[in-house]
Tab-separated table of C-alpha atoms in Angstrom:
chain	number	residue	atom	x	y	z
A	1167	UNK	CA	-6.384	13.029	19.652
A	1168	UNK	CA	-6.572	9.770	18.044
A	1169	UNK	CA	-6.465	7.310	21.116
A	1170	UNK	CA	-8.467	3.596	19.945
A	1171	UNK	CA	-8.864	0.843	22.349
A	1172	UNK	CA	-11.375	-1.030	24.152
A	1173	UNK	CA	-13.494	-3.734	22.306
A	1174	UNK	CA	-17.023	-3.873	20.466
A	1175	UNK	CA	-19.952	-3.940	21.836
A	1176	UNK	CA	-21.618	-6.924	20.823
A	1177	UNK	CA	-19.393	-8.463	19.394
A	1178	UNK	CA	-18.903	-12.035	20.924
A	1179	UNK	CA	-15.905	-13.786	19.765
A	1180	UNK	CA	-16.509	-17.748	20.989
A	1181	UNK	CA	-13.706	-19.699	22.608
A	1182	UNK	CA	-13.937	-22.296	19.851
A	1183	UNK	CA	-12.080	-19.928	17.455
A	1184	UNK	CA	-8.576	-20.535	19.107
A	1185	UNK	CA	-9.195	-24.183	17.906
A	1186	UNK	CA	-9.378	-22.445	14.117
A	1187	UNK	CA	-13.335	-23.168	13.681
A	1188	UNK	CA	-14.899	-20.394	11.810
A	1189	UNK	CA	-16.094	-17.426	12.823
A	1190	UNK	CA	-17.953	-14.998	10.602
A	1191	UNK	CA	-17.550	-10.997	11.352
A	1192	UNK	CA	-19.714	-9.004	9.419
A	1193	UNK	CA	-18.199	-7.372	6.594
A	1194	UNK	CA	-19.799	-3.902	7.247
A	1195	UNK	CA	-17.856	-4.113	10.687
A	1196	UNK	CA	-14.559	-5.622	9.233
A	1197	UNK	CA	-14.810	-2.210	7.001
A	1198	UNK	CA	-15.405	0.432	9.204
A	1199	UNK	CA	-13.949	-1.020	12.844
A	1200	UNK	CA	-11.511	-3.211	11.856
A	1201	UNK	CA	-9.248	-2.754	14.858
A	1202	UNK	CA	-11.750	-3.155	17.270
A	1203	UNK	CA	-12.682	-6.480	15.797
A	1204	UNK	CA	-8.933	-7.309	16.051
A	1205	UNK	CA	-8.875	-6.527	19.434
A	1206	UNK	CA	-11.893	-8.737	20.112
A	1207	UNK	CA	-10.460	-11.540	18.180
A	1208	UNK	CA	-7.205	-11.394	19.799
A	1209	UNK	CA	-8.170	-12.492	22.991
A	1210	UNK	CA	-8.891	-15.646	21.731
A	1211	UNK	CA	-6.581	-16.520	19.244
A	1212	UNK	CA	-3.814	-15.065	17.085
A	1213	UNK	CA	-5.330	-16.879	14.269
A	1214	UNK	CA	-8.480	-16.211	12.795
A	1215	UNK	CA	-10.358	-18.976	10.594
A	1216	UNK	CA	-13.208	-17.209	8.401
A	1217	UNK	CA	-15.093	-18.656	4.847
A	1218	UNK	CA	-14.057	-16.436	2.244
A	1219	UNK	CA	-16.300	-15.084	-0.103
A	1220	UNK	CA	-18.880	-18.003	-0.806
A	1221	UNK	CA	-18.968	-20.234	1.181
A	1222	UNK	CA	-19.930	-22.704	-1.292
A	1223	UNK	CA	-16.957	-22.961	-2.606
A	1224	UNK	CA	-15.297	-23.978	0.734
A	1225	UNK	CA	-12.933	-21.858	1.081
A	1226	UNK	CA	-11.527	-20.770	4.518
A	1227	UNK	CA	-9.225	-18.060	5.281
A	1228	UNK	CA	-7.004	-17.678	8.172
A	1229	UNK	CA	-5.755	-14.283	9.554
A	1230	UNK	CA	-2.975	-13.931	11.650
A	1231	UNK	CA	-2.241	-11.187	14.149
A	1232	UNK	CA	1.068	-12.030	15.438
A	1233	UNK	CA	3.935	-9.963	14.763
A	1234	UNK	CA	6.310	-12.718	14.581
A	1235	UNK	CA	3.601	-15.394	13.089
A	1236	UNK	CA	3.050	-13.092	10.003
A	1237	UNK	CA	7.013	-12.576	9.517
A	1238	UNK	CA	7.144	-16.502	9.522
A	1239	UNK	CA	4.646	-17.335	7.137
A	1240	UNK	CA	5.565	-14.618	4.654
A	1241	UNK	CA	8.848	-16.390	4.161
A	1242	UNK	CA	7.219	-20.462	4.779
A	1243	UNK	CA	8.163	-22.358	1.395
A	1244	UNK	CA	4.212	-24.331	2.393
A	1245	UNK	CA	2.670	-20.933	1.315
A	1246	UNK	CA	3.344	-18.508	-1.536
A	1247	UNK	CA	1.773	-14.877	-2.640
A	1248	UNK	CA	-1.063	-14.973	-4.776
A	1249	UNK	CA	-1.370	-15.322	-8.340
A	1250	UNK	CA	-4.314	-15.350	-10.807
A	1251	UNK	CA	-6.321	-16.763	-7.534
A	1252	UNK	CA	-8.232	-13.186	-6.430
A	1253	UNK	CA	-9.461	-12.972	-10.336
A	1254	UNK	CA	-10.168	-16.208	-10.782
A	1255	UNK	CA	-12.121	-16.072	-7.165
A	1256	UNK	CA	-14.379	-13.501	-9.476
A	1257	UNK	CA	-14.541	-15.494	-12.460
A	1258	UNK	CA	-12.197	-12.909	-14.398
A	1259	UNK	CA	-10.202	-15.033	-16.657
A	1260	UNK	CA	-9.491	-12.613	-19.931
A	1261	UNK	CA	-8.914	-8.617	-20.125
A	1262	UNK	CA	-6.346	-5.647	-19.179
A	1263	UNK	CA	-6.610	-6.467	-15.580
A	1264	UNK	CA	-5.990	-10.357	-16.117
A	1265	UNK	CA	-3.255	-9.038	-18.462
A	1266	UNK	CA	-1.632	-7.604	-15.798
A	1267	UNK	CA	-1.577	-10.485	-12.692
A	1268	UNK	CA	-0.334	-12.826	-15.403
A	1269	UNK	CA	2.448	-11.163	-16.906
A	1270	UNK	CA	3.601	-8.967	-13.631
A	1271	UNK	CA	5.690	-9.824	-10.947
A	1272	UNK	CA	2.746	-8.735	-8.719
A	1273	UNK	CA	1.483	-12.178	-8.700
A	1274	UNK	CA	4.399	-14.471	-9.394
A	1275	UNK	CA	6.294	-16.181	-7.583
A	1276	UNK	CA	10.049	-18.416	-7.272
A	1277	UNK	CA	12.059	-17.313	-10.478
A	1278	UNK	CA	9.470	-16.091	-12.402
A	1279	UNK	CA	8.828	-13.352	-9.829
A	1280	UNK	CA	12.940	-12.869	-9.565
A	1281	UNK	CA	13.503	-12.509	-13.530
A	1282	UNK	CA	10.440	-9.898	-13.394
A	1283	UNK	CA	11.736	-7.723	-10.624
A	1284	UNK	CA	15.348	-7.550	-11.155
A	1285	UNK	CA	15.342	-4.814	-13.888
A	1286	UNK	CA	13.036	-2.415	-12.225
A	1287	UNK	CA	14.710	-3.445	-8.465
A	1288	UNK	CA	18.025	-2.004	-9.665
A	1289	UNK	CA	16.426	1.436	-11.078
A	1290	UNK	CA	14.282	1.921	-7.658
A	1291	UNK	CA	17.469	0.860	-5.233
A	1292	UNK	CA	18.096	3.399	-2.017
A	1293	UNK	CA	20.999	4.877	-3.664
A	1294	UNK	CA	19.707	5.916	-7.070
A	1295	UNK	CA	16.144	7.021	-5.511
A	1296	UNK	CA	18.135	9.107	-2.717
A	1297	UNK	CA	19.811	11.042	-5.229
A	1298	UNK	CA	16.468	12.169	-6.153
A	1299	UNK	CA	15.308	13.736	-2.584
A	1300	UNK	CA	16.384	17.425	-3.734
A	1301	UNK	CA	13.574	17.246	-7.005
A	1302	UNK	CA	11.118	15.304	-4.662
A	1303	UNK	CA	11.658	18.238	-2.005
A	1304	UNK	CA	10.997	20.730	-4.463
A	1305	UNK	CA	7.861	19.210	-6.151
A	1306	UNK	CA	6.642	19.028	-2.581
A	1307	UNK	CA	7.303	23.051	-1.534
A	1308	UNK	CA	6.056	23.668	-5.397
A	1309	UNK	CA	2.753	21.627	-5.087
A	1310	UNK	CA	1.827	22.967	-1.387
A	1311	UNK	CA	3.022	26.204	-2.292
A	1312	UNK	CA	0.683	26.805	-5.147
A	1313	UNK	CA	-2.036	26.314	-2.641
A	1314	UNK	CA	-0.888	28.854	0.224
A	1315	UNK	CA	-2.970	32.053	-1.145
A	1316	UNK	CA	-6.495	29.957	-1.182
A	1317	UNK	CA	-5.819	29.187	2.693
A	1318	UNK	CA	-7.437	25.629	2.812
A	1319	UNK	CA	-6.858	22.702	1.420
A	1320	UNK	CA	-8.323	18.857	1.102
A	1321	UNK	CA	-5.218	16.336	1.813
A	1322	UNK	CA	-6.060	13.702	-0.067
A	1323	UNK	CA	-7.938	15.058	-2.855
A	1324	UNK	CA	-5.766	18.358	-3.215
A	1325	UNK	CA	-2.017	16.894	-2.575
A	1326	UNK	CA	-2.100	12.849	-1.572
A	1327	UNK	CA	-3.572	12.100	-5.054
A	1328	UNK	CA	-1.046	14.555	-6.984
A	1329	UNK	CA	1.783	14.227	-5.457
A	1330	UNK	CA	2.913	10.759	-5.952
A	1331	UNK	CA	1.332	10.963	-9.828
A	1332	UNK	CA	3.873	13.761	-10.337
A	1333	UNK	CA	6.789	12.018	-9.291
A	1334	UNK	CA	5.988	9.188	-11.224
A	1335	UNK	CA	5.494	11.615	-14.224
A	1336	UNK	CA	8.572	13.101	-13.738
A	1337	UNK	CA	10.373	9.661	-13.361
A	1338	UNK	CA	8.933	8.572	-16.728
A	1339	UNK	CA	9.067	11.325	-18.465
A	1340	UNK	CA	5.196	11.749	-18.854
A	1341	UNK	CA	4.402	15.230	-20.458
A	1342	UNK	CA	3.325	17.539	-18.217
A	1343	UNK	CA	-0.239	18.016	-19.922
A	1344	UNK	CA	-0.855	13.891	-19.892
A	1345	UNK	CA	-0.459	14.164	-15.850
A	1346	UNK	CA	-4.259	14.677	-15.064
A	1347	UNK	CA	-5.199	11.355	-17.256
A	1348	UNK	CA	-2.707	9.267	-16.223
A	1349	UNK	CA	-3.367	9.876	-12.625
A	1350	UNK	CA	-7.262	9.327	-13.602
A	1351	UNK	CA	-6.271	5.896	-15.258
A	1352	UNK	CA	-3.931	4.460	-12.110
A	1353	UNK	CA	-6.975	5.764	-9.751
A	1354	UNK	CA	-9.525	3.237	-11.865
A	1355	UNK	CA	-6.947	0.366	-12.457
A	1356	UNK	CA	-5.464	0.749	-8.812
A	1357	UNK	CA	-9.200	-0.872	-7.688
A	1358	UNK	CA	-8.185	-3.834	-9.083
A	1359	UNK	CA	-5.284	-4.793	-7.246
A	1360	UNK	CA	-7.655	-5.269	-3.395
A	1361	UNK	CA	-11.264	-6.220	-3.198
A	1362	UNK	CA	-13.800	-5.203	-5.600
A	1363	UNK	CA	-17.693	-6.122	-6.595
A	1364	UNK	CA	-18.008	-7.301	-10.106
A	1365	UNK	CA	-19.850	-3.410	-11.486
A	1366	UNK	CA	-16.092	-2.767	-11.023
A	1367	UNK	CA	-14.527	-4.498	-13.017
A	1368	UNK	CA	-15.727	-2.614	-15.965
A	1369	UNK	CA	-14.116	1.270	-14.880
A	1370	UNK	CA	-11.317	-0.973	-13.285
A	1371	UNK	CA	-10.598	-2.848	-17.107
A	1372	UNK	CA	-10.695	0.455	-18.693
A	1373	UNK	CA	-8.265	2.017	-16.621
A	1374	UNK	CA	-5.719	-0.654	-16.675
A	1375	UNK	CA	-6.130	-0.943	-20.568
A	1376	UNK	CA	-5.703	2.735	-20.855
A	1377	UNK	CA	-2.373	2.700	-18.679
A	1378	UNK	CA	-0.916	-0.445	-20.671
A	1379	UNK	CA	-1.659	1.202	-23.826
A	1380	UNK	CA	0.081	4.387	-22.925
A	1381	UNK	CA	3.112	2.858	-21.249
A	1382	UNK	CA	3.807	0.618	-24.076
A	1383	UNK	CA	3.482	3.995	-25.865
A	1384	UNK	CA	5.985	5.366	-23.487
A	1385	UNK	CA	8.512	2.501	-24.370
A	1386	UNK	CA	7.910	2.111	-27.874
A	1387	UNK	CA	8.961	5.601	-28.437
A	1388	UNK	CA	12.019	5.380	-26.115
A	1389	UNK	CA	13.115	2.527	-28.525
A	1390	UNK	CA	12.828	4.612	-31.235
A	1391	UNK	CA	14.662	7.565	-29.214
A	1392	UNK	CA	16.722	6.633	-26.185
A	1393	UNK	CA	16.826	8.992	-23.631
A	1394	UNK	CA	19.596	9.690	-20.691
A	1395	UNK	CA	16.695	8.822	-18.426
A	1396	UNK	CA	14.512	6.086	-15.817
A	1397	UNK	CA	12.587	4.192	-18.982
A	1398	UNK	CA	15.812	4.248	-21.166
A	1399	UNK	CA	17.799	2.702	-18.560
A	1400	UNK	CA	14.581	-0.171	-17.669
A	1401	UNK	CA	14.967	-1.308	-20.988
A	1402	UNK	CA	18.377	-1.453	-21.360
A	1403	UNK	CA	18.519	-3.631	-18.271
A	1404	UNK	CA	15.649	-6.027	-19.658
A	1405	UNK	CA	17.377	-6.399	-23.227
A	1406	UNK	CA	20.538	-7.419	-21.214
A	1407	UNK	CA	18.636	-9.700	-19.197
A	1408	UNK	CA	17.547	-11.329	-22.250
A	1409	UNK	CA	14.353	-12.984	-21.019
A	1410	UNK	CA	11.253	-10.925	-20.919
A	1411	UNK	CA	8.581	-11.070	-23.041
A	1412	UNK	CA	6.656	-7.658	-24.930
A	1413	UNK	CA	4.176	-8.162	-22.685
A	1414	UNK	CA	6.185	-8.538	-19.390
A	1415	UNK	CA	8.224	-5.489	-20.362
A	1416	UNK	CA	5.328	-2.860	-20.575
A	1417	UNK	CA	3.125	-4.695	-17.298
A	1418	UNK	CA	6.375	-4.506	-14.663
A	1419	UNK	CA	6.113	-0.834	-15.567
A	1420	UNK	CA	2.320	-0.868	-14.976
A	1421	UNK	CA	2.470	-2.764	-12.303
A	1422	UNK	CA	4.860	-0.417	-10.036
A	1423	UNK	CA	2.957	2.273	-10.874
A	1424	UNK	CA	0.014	0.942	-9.247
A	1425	UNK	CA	1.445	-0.743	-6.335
A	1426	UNK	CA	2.617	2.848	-5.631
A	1427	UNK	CA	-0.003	6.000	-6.045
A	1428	UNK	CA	-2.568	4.838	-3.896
A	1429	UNK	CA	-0.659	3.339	-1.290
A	1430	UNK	CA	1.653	6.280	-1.006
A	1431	UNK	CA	-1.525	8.763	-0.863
A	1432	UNK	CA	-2.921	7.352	1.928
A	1433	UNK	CA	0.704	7.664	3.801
A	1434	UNK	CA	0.355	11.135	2.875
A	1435	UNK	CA	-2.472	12.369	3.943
A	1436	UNK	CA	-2.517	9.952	7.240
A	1437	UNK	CA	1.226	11.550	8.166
A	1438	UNK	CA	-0.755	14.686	7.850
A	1439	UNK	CA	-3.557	14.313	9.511
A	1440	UNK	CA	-1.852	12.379	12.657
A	1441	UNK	CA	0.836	15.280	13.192
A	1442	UNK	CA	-2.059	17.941	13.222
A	1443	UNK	CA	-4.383	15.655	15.467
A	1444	UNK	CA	-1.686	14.950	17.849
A	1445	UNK	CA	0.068	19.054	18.599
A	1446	UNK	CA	2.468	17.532	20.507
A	1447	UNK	CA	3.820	16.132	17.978
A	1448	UNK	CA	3.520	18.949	15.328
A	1449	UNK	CA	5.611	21.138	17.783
A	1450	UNK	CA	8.515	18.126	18.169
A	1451	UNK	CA	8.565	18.430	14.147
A	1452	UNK	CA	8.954	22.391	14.172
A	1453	UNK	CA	11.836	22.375	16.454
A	1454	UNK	CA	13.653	19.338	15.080
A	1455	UNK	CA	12.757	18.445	11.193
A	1456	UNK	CA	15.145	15.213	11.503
A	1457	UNK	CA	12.204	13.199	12.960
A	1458	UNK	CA	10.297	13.563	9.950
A	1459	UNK	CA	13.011	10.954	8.332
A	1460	UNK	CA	11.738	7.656	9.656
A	1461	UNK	CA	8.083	9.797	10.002
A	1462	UNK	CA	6.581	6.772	7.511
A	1463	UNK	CA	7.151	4.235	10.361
A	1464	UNK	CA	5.554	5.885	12.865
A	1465	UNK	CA	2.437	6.259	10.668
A	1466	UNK	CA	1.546	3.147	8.532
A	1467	UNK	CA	2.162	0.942	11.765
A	1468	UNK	CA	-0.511	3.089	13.574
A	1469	UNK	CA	-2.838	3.065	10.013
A	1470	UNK	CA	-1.184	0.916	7.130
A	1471	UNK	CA	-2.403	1.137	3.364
A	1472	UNK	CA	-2.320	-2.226	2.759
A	1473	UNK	CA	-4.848	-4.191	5.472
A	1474	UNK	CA	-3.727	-7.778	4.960
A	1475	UNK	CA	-1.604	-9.755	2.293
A	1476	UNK	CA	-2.880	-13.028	1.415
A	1477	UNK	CA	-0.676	-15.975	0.645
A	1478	UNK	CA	-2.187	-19.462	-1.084
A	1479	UNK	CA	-1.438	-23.059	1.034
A	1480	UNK	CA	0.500	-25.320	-0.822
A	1481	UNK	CA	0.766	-27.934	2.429
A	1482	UNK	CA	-0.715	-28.878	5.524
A	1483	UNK	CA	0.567	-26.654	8.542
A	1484	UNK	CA	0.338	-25.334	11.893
A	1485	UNK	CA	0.553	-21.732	12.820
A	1486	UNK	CA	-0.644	-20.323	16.601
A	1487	UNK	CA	-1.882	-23.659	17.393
A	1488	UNK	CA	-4.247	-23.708	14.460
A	1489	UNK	CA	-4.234	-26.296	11.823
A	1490	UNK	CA	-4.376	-25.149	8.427
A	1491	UNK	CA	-5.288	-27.333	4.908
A	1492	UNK	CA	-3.498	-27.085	1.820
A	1493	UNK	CA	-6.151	-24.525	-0.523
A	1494	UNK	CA	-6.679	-22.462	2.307
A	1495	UNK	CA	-5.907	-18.454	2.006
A	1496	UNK	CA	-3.572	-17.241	5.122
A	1497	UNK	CA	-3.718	-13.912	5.443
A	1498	UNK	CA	-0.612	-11.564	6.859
A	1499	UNK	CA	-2.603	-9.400	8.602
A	1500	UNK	CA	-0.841	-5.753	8.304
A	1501	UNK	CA	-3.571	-4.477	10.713
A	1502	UNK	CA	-2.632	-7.057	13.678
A	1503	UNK	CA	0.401	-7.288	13.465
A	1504	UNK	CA	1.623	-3.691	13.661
A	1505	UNK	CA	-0.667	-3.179	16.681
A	1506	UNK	CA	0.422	-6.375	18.475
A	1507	UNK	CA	0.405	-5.627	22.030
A	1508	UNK	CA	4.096	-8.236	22.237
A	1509	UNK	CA	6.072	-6.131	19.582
A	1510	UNK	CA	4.210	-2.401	20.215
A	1511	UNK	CA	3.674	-1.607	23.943
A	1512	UNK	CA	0.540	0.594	23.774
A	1513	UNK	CA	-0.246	-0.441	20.734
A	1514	UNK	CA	-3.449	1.904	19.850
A	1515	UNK	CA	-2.286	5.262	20.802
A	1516	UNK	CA	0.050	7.346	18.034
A	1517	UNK	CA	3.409	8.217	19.007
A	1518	UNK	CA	6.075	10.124	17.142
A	1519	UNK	CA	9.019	8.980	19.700
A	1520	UNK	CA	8.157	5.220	19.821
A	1521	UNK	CA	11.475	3.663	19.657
A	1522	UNK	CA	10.318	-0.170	20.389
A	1523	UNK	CA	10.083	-0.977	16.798
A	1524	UNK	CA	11.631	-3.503	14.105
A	1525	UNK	CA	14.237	-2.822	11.849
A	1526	UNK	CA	12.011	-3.739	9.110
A	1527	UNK	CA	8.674	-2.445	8.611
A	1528	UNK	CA	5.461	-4.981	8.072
A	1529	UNK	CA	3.670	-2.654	6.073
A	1530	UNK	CA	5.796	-2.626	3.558
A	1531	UNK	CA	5.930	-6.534	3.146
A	1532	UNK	CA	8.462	-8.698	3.791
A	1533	UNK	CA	10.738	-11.263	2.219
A	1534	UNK	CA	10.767	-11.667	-1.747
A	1535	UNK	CA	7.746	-9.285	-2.672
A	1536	UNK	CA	8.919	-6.367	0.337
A	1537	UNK	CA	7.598	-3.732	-1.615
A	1538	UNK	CA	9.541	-2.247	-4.614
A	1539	UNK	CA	8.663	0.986	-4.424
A	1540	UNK	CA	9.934	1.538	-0.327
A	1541	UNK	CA	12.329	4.199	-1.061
A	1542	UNK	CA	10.416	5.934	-3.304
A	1543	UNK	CA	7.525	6.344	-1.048
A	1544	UNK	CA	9.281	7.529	2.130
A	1545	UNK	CA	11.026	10.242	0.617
A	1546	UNK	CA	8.013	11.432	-0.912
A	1547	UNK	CA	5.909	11.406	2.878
A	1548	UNK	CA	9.338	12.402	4.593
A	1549	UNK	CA	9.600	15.169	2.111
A	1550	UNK	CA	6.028	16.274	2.424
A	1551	UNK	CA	5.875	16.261	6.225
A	1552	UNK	CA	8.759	18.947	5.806
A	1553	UNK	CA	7.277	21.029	3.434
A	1554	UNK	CA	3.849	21.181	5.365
A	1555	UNK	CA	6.093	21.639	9.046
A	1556	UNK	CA	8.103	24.501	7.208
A	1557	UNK	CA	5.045	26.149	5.180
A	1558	UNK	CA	1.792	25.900	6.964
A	1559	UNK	CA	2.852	25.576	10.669
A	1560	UNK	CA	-0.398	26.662	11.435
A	1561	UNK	CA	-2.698	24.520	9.773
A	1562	UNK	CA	-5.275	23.130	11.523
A	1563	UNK	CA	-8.253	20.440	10.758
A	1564	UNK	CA	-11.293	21.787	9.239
A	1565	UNK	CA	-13.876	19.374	10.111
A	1566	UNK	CA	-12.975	15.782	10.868
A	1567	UNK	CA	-9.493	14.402	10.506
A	1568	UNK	CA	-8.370	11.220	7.501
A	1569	UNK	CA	-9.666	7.635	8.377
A	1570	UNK	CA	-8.889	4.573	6.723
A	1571	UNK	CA	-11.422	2.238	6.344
A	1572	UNK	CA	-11.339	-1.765	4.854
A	1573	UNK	CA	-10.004	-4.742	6.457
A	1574	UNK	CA	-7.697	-6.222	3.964
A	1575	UNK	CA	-6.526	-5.608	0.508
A	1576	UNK	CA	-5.245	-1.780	-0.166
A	1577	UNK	CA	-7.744	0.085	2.096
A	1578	UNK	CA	-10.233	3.096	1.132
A	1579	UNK	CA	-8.853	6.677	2.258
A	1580	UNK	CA	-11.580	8.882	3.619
A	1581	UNK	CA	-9.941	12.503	3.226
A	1582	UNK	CA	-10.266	15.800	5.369
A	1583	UNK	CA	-9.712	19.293	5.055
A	1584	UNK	CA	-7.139	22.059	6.734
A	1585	UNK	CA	-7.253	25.350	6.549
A	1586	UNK	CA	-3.971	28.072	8.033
């Protein structure tokens, strides 16, 4: 069973950090322990001051770990989500990936960022995407099922990285026989929305340029033949809006694609992987299949996709007792603040039946840029707990169970196998 606590060994956090002086972690531990450096840091301070990237440049970032700290700043007016800042941070100022921070509402903010989202917020409301849950329950019993005679299966690579591809196929309207390369080109492009090392950007650029090409293709030919259908719909909202640009129309489709697959794959396979490492829990599911509605919850505040979500500093300000410049990063730390010890009693240990929870979940941001996609995403893990409860009640872990590795940005999914 997956029970973490205690701190590093080693690791000495020094009492000067509460005052917000620097602190440098090493990045290999950030990536593979990042909780227990949490923990360690926490002690001290609910804000951590770090130099990002080079530290020639001068840059500092701040982390916070509070629950209630990183509610408060994702809303402050003296911060605001990132725009062109991670690419420019890499010196990436033309290509598909710059394409797509500058004309989606990924990385915009104030009414830019509104007149971006509204078109695609209406199509992915509750409502509409509940309507959908019979289809997504039946592309979830389909997919498993066509796996049932081999008697094994790898999570991640075998389900978490088809599943959510499908739906989106089916959403769009993608041809069946396109699926495999359109799930190949959000994989690459998908890199380039966390951290990544510059022999990225290459794979990441083709990806993206691949996926803007063929959505544009996707729209184009909707223009040409409206459908009763997701896309058809889109663009009938953004030609009544009046006020997006070609490029804008094609990237907020882009864009939400992205921001979706991987994220939603590593809810997958974690939801997985936790109910079969904790039996318990498994057994609670068999006899009562309701729990697996708010199942999402319980697993991306124990491991979230998303590690941390940086906002720039547009003022001077205080947060924890730490004083932050204007240029500094402040990071919402996703990773704190769903395992702070104040909000989440026992805050290391998975539990199916926790109950001392907020109504609104961190992980899937908060305020403007709460994530578009929210619905979407829990009916496809609610949907795919059921269908793995119902159809392989057996299954057990062959070899070691999922892990999520990385520190902030979307994290790196580290699969496992069951067999039944």
């Amino acid at each position: 069973m997956r029970d973490q606590a205690g701190l590093i060994e080693g690791l000495v956090v020094p009492d000067s950090v509460a005052q917000g002086e620097p602190f440098d972690v090493d990045e290999q531990l950030l990536w593979t322990d990042p909780h227990g450096v949490i923990r360690a840091l926490r002690e001290k301070t609910p804000v951590w001051c770090r130099h990002y990237g080079n530290t020639t440049f001068g840059v500092k970032a701040y982390s916070i770990f509070s629950h209630e700290l990183s509610e408060a700043a994702a809303v402050d007016p003296r911060t605001r989500q990132f725009e062109l800042e991670p690419l420019l941070f890499n010196g990436v100022t033309d290509g598909p990936l710059f394409e797509l921070y500058a004309n989606g509402m990924l990385a915009s903010n104030g009414e830019t960022h509104i007149r971006r989202r509204t078109p695609l917020s209406r199509q992915f409301a509750f409502p509409i995407i509940r309507r959908m849950q019979p289809e997504i329950a039946a592309a979830a019993q389909d997919l498993l099922g066509s796996y049932l005679a081999q008697g094994r299966m790898n999570v991640a690579e075998d389900y978490g990285k088809r599943f959510p591809v499908s739906m989106l196929c089916s959403i769009l309207g993608v041809p069946p026989e396109d699926t495999d390369a359109f799930g190949e080109w959000i994989r690459r492009a998908a890199v380039g929305l966390g951290v990544f090392s510059a022999d990225k950007l290459d794979s990441i650029n083709d990806g993206t340029e691949r996926l803007l090409s063929y959505v544009r293709g996707l729209l184009e030919e909707r223009r040409r033949t409206p459908r009763d259908d997701f896309l058809t719909d889109y663009l009938a909202k953004v030609d009544s809006q009046g006020d997006y640009t070609a490029e804008e129309t094609y990237v907020q489709i882009a864009g939400a694609i992205l921001a979706g697959s991987d994220t939603t794959r590593t809810a997958i396979t974690m939801a997985i992987s936790l109910r079969i490492e904790h039996p318990e829990a498994w057994a609670d599911l068999q006899r009562d299949p309701s729990l697996a509605t708010n199942i999402v919850d319980k697993v991306l505040r124990f491991e979230p996709a998303v590690g941390s979500v940086p906002r720039f500093v547009l003022q001077d300000l205080e947060i924890g007792g730490v004083e932050v410049a204007a240029g500094s990063i402040l990071s919402i730390s996703m990773l704190g603040a769903l395992r702070d010890p104040g909000v989440f009693p026992n805050p290391d240990s998975f539990d199916i039946h926790r109950t001392t929870s907020p109504k609104l979940n961190l992980a899937f941001g908060s305020g403007a840029h709460r994530c578009l996609g929210e619905a979407l995403a829990r009916i496809e893990v609610e949907e795919t707990v059921r269908a793995f409860v119902s159809m392989v009640p057996y299954a057990q872990l062959h070899g070691p169970p999922a892990r999520v590795e990385g520190f902030s940005g979307v994290r790196h999914l580290i699969g496992f196998d069951i067999v039944w």
